[in-house]
Coordinates of C-alpha atoms and ligand atoms in Angstrom, one line a residue:
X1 CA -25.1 148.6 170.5
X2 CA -24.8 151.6 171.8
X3 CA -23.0 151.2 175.5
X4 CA -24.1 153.6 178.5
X5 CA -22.6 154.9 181.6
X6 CA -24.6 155.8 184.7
X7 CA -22.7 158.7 186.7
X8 CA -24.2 159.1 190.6
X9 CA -23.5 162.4 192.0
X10 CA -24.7 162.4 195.3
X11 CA -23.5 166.2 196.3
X12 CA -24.2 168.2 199.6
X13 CA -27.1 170.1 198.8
X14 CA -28.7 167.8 196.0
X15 CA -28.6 164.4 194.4
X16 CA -28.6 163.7 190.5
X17 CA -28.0 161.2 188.3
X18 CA -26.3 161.3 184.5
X19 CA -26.3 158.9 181.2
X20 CA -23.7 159.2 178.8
X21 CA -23.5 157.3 175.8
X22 CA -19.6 156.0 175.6
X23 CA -19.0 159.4 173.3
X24 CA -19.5 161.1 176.7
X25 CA -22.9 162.8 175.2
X26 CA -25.6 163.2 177.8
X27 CA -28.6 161.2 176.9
X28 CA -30.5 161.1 180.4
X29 CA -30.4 163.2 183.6
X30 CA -32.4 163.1 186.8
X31 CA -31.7 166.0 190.2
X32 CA -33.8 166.1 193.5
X33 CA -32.4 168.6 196.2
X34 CA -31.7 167.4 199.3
X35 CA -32.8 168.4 202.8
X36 CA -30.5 170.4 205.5
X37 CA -31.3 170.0 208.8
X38 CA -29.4 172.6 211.3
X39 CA -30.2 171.2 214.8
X40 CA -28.0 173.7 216.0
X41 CA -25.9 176.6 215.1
X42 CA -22.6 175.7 213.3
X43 CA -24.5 172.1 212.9
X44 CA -25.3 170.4 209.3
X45 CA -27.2 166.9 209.3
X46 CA -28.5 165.1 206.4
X47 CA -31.0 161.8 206.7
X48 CA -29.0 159.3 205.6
X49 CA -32.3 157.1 204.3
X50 CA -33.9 160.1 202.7
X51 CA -30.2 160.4 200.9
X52 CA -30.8 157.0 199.4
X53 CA -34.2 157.3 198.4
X54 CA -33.6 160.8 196.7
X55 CA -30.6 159.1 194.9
X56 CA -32.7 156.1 193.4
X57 CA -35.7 158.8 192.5
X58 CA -32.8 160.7 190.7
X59 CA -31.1 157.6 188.9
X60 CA -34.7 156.4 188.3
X61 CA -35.5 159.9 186.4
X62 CA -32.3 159.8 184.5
X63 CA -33.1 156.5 183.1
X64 CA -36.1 157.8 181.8
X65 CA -34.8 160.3 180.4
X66 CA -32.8 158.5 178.4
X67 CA -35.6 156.0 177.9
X68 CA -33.4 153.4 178.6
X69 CA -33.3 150.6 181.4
X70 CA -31.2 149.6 183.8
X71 CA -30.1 146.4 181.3
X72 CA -28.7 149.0 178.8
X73 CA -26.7 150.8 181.0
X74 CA -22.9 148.8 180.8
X75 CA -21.8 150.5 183.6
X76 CA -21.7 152.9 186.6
X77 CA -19.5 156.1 188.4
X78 CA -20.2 157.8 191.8
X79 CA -19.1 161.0 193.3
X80 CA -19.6 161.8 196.5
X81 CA -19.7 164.9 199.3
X82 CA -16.5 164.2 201.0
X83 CA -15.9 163.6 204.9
X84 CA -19.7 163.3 206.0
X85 CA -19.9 160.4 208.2
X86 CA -22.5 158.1 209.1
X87 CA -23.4 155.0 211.4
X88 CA -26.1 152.2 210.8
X89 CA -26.8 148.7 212.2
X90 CA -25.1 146.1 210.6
X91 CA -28.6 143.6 210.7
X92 CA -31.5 146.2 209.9
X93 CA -29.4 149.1 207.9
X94 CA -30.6 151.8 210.3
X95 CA -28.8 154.7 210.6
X96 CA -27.9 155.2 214.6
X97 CA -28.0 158.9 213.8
X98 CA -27.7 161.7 211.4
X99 CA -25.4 162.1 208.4
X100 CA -22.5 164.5 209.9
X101 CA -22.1 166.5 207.1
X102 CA -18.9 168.1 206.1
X103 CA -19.1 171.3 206.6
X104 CA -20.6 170.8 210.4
X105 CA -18.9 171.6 213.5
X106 CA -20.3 168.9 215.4
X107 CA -17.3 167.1 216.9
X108 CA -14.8 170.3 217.1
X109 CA -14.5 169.6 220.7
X110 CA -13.6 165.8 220.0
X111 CA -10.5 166.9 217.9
X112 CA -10.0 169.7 220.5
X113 CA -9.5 166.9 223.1
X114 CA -7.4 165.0 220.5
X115 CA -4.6 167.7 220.1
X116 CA -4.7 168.1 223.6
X117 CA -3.8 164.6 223.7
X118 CA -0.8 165.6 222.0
X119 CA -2.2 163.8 218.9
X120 CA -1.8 166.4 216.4
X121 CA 1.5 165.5 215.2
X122 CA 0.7 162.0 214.3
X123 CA -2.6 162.7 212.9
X124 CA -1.0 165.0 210.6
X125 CA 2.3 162.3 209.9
X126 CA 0.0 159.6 209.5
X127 CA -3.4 161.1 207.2
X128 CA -1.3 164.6 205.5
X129 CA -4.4 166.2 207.2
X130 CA -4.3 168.8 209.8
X131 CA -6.8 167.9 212.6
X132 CA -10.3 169.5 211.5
X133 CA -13.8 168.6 212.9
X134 CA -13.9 168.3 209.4
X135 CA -12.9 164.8 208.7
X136 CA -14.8 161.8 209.3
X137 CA -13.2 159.7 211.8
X138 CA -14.2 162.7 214.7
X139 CA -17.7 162.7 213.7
X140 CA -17.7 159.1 214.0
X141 CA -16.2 159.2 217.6
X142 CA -18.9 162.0 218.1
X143 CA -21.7 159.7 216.9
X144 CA -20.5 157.1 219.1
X145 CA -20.1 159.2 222.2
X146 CA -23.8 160.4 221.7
X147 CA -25.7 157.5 221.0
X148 CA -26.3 155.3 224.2
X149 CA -24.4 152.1 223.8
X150 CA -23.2 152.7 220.6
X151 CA -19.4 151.9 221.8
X152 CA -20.4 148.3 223.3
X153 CA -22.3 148.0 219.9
X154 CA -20.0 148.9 217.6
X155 CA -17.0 146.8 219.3
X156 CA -19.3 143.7 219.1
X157 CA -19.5 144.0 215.2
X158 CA -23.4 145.3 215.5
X159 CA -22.8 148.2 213.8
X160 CA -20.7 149.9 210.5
X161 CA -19.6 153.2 209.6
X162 CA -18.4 154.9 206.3
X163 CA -18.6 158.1 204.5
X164 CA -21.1 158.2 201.7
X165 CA -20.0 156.7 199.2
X166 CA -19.5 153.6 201.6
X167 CA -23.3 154.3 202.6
X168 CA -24.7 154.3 198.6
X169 CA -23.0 151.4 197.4
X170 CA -23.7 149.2 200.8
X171 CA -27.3 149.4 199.9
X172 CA -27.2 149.7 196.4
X173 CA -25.3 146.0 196.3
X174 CA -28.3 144.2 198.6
X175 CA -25.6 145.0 201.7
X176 CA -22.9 142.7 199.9
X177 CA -20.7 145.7 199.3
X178 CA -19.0 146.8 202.4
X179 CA -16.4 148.8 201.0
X180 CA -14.6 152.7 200.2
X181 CA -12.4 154.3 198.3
X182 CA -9.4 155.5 198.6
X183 CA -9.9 159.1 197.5
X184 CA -13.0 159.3 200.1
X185 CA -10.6 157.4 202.9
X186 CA -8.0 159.8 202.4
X187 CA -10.6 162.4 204.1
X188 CA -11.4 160.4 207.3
X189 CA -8.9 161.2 209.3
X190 CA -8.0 158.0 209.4
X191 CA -6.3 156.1 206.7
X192 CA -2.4 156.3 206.7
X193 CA -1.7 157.8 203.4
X194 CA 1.2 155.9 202.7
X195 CA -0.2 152.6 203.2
X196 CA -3.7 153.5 202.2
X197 CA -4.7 151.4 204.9
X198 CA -6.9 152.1 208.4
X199 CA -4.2 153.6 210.5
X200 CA -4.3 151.1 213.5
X201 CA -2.2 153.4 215.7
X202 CA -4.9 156.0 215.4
X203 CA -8.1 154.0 215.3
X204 CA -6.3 152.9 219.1
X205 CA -6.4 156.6 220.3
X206 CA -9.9 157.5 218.7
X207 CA -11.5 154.3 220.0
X208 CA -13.2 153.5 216.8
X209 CA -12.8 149.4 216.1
X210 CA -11.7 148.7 213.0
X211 CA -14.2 146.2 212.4
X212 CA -16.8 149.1 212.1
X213 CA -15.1 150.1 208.9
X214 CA -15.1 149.2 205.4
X215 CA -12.3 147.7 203.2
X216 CA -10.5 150.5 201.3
X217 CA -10.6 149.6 197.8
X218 CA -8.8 151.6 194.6
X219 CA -10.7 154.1 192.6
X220 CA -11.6 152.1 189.6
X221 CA -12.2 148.6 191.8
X222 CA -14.7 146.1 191.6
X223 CA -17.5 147.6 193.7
X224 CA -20.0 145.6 193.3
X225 CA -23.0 144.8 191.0
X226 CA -26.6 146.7 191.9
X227 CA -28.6 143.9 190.7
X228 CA -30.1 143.4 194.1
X229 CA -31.6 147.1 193.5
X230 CA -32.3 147.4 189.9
X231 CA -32.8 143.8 188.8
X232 CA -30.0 144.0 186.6
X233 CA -25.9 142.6 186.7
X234 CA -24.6 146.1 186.3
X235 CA -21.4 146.6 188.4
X236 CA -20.0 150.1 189.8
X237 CA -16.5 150.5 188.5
X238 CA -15.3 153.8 189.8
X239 CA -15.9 156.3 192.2
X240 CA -14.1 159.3 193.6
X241 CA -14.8 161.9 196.0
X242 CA -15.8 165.2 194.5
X243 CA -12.7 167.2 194.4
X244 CA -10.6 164.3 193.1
X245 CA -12.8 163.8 190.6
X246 CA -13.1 167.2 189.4
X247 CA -9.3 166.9 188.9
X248 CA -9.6 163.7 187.3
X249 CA -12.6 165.1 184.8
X250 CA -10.5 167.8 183.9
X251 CA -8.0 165.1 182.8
X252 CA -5.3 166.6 184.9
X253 CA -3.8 162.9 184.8
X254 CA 0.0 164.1 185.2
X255 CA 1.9 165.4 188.1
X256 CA 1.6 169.5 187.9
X257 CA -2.2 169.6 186.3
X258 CA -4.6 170.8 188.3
X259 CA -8.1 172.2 188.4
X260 CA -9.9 174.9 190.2
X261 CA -13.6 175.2 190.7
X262 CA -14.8 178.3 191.0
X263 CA -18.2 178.0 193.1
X264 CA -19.7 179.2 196.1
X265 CA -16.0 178.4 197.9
X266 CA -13.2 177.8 195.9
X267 CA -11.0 174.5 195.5
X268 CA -7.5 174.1 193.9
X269 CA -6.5 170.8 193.2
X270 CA -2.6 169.6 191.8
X271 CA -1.6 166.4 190.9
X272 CA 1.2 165.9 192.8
X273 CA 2.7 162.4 191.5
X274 CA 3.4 158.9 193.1
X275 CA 4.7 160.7 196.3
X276 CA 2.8 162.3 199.0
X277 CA 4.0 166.2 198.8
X278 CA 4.3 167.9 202.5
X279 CA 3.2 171.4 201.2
X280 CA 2.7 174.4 204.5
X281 CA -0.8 175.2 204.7
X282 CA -1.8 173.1 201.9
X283 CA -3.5 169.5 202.3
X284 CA -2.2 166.7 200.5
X285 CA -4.5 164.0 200.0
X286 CA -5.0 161.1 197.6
X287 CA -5.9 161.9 194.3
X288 CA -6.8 158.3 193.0
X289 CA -5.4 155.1 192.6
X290 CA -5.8 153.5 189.3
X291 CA -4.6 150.4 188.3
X292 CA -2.6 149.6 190.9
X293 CA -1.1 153.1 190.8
X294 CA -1.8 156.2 193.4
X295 CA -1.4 159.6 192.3
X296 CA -1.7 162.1 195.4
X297 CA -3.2 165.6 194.9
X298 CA -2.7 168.8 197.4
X299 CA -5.8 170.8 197.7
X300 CA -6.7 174.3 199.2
X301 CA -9.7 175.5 199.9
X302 CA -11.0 179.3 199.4
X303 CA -14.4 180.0 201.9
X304 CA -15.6 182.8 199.4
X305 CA -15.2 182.5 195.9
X306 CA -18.5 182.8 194.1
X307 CA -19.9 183.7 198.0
X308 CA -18.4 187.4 197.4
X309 CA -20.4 187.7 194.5
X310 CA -23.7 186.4 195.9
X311 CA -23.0 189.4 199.3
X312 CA -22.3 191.8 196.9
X313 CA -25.6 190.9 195.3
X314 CA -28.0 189.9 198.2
X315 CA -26.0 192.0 201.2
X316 CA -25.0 195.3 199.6
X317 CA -27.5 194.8 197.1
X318 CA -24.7 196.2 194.4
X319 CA -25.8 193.4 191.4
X320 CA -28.5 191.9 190.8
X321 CA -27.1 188.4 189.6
X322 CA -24.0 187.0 190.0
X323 CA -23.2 187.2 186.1
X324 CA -24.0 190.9 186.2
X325 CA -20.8 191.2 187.7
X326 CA -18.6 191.3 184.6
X327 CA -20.4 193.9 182.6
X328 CA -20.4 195.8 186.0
X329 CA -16.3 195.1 186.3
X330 CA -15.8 195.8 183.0
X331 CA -17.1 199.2 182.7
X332 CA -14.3 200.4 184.6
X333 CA -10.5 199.7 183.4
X334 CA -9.3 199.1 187.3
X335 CA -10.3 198.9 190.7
X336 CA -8.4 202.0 191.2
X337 CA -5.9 200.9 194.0
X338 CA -9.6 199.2 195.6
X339 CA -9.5 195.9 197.4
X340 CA -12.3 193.5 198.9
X341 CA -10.6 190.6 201.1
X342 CA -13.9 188.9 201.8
X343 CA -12.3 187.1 205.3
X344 CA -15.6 186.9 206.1
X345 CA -15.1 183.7 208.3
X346 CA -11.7 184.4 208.3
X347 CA -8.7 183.4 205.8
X348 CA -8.4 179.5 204.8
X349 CA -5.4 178.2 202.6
X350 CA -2.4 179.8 202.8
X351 CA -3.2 182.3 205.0
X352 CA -5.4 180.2 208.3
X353 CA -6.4 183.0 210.0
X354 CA -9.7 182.2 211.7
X355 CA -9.2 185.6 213.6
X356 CA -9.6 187.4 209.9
X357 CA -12.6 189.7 209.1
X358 CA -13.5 191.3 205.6
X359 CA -12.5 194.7 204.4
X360 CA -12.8 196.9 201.8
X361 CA -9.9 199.2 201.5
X362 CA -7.7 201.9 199.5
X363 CA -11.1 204.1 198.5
X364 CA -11.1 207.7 197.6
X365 CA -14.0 210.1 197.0
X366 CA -13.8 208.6 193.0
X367 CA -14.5 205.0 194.1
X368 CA -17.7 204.0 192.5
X369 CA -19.9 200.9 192.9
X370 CA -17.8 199.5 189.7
X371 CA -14.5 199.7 191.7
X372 CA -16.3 197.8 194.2
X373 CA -17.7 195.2 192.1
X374 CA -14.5 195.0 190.5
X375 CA -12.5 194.1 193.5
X376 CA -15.0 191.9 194.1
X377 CA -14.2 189.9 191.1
X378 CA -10.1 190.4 191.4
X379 CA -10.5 189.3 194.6
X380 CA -11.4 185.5 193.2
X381 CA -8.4 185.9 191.4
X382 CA -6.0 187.3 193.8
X383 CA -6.9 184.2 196.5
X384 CA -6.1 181.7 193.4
X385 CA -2.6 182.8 193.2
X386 CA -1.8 182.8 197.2
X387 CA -2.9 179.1 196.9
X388 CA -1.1 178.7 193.6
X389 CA 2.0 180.3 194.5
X390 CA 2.0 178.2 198.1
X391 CA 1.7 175.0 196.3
X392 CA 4.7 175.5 193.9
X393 CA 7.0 177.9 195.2
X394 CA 8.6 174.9 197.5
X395 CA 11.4 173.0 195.4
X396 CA 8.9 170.2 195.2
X397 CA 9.8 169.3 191.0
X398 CA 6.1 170.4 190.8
X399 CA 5.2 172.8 188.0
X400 CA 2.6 174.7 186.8
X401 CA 2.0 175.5 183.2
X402 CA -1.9 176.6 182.6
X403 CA -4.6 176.3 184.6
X404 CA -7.9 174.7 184.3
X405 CA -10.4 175.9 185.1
X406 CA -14.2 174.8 185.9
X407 CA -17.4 176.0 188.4
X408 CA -20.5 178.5 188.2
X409 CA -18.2 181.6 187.8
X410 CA -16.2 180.5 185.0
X411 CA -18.9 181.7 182.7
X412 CA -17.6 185.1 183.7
X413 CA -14.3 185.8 180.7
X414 CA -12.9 189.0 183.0
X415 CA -12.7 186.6 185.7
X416 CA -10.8 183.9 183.3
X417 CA -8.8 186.7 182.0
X418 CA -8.0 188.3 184.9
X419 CA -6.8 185.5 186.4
X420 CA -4.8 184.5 183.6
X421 CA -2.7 187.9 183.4
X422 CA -1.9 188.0 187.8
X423 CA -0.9 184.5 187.4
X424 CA 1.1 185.0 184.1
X425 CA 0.1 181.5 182.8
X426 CA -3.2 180.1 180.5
X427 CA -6.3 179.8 181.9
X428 CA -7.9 176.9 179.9
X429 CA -12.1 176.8 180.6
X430 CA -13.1 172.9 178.9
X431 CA -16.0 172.6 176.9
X432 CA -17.6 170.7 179.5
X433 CA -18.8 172.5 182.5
X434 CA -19.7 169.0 184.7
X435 CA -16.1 168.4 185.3
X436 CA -17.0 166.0 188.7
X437 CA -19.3 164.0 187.5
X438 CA -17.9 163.2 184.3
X439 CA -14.5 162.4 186.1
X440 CA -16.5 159.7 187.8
X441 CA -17.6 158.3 184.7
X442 CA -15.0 158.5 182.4
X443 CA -13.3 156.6 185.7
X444 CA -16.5 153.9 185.7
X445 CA -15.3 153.3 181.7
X446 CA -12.0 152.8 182.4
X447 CA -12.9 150.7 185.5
X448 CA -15.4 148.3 183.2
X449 CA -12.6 148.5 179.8
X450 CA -15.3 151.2 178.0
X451 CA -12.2 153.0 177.6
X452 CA -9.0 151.4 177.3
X453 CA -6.0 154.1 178.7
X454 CA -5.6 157.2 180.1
X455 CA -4.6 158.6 176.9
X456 CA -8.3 157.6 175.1
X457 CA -10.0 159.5 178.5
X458 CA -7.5 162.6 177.4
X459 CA -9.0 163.1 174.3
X460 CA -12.6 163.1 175.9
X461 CA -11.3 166.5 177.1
X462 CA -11.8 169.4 174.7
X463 CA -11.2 173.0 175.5
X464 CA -14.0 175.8 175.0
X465 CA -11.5 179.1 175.2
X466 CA -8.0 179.8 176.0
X467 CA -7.4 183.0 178.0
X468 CA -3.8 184.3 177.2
X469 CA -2.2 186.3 180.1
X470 CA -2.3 189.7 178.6
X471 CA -0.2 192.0 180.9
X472 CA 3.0 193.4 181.6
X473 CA 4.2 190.8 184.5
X474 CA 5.3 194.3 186.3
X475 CA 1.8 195.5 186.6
X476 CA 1.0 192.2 187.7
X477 CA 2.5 191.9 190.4
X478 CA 2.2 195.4 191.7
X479 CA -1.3 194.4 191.3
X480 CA -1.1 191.5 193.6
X481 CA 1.5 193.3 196.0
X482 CA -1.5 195.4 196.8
X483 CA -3.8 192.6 197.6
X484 CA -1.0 191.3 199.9
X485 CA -0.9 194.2 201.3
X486 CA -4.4 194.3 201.8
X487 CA -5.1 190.8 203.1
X488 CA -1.8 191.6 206.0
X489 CA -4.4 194.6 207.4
X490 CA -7.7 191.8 207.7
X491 CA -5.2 189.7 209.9
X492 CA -6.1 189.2 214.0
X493 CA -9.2 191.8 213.5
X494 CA -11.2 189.3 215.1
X495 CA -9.0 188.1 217.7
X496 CA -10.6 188.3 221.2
X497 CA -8.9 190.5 223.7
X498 CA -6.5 188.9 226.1
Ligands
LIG501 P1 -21.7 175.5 194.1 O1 -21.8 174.2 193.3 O2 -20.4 175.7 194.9 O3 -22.9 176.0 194.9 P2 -21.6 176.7 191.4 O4 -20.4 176.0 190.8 O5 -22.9 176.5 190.9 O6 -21.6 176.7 193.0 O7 -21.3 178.3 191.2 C1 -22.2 179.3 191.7 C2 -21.4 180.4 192.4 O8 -20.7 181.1 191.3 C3 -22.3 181.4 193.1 O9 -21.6 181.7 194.3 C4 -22.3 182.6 192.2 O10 -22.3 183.8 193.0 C5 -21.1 182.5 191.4 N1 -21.3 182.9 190.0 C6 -22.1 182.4 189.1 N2 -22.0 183.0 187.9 C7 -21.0 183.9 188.0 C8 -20.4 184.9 187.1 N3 -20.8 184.9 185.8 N4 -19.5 185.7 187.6 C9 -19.1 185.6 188.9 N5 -19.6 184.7 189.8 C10 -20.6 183.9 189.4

């Protein structure tokens, strides 16, 4: 009998379902897209219900794709959108208010008031995480500040809050399931990453009772069976937030692998070990915990990756498709001394620099559209290395040996190649391009004993192309002195005047 894993991937802009077969082929898959609802400028809401129901329409789909039921499948991985918050009524399941998705600004004034407080220090000792409107515990507070009585509520145990994941599984166990896990608490703003427990201390100053909260539970736990929803004793056995388990589908299962995802933004991902590593401008985070054992990841996010590509195509109307980008790079053998920062909203890790704008800069009367397009593309590869070279130039035992590489603009070989030869080490692109969602599911099967070690999951990962670095180091980094150079001048444009 052939024995099936359901993967959930319930992302930020859409929801979809996969079926493997325990060979890791896909046999069934099922995507609906998912509303955005911008009540405001800088705000980003999702409808928490319409979340669920587009997530059981998906897994629904994928079943019957695979034209198999819900008896067949032996077990089931979820990935979630990270940090986006939610509050519902303990009794009728209703959501109090909107999803506060990640990416909104919703409750910047709430962790304003926080550092004020002169919290900012232990938020950062206690969760690794630099206080951002980002994380979930200040769109909880926000939540709770805005709806009426919500405070009174939630301190007399009427109401729960979680991230997604906590959402999903809640209703996909008949409400038995109130639970998270610890890759997805690590982004809350609220668990001490030591302990990997709710950070009482904290909870006090936010004013969020802990009895709101779910238990935080390790990555391949027992979360519950879904037989109240589908009718059949099927139990989720793993689940990961999206970034952690990109890293994990990549199999980067040792201290010093990583994984970076080329998409609309960027994300760089290291396993860092057993031990939480402090890294400047870097976050660390959980990666997972496995069997009893936590490996801790640091992660740094890039705001335009794949976005430079889609301005160059859509703003100065210089491409027509994203791909086009590497015949267009490649007609030319250089930029020519040409650099494109895109700062558009400023410069994320390692730089921070909200204050940062874009620029385009070192042109002469020869620069063509090609040089353009060009540093368009060594500009993705450029902003890997600053986060690269942050994360392992600090004494911290943590090397790097190749790089892994996964995302929509991987497709692109200059890209791979490019970045191979500034960073001087492999680039390694797998075979398969659904690096998250397969993380989640090769993490279900080892939660439900499908596969049996870390070192069967290894082999599940097989590499589509090697790119060599193929350049004199010199040239390198003369190369990437320029972009330093270059990203130094975008710095404080933006700054308002005193
Ligand atoms: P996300 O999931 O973050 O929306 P994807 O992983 O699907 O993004 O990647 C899409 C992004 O990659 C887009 O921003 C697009 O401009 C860029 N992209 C897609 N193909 C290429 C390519 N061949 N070369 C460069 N960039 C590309």
């Amino acid at each position: 009998m052939t024995r099936y894993i359901l993967g959930i991937d319930e992302g930020t802009t859409s929801a979809r379902a996969f079926v493997i077969d325990e060979d890791t082929n896909v046999v069934g898959f099922g995507q609906a897209e998912l509303t955005q609802h911008y009540p405001q400028p800088g705000w980003i809401e999702h409808n928490p219900k319409e979340i669920l129901a587009t997530q059981l329409e998906v897994i629904r789909a994928a079943l019957r794709d695979a034209n198999i039921q819900p008896s067949d499948l032996s077990t089931i991985g979820l990935t979630n959108q990270r940090e986006t918050a939610l509050v519902w009524d303990k009794e009728t399941g209703e959501p109090i208010y909107n999803a506060v998705v990640w990416a909104s600004r919703h409750s910047t004034p709430v962790v304003e008031k926080w550092v004020a407080e002169g919290l900012g220090d232990l938020i950062q000792e206690r969760t690794g995480l630099i206080p951002d409107a980002y994380y979930s515990g200040s769109k909880i507070r926000w939540i709770l500040d805005k709806v009426p009585g919500a405070q009174a509520r939630a301190e007399a145990g009427e109401l729960l809050a979680g991230t997604i994941d906590t959402w999903l599984i809640w209703n996909l166990t008949g409400r038995t399931r109130f639970v998270t896990e610890v890759s997805n608490g690590s982004r809350t703003m609220m668990m001490n990453i030591n302990t990997l427990d709710w950070d009482d201390e904290l909870l006090g100053h936010y004013g969020i009772p802990r009895r709101m909260l779910p238990e935080i539970i390790e990555s391949n736990g027992d979360f519950g069976s879904v037989e109240a929803t589908f009718g059949s004793d099927v139990r989720i056995t793993g689940v990961l937030g999206d970034q952690q388990a990109g890293l994990f589908g990549q199999a980067a299962y040792r201290k010093g692998l990583s994984k970076m995802t080329y998409g609309t933004a960027g994300v760089l991902n290291i396993n860092s070990g057993s031990e939480v590593q402090p890294i400047p401008g870097i976050t660390p985070s959980v990666g997972w915990k496995v069997n009893g054992e936590v490996s801790y990841e640091v992660e740094g996010v890039l705001f335009s990756q794949g976005k430079t590509m889609q301005w160059l195509r859509d703003d100065l109307q210089l491409i027509h498709a994203a791909p086009d980008s590497e015949w267009y790079a490649g007609q030319v053998p250089s930029t020519d001394g040409v650099y494109l920062v895109p700062a558009f909203t400023g410069l994320a890790a390692p730089h921070w620099d909200p204050h940062a704008r874009a620029a385009i800069i070192g042109m002469s009367n020869a620069t063509s559209r090609l040089h353009v397009i060009r540093a368009g593309v060594e500009s993705m590869v450029y902003q890997t290395r600053d986060m690269v070279e942050a994360a392992y130039d600090h004494g911290n035992g943590v090397s790097l040996d190749e790089l892994r590489v996964d995302g929509g603009a991987v497709k692109n070989n200059l890209l791979c190649q490019l970045q191979a030869d500034i960073l001087g080490i492999p680039v390694v692109r797998p075979k398969n391009s659904e690096a998250t969602i397969f993380g989640a599911m090769l993490l279900a099967g080892l939660g439900s004993g499908i596969y049996a070690s870390f070192d069967e999951l290894e082999a599940k990962w097989a590499v589509d192309r090697v790119f060599e670095p193929d350049m004199d180091r010199a040239q390198a980094d003369e190369m990437y002195d320029g972009w330093l150079r270059a990203v130094e001048l975008t710095k404080g444009w933006a700054k308002p005047k005193a």
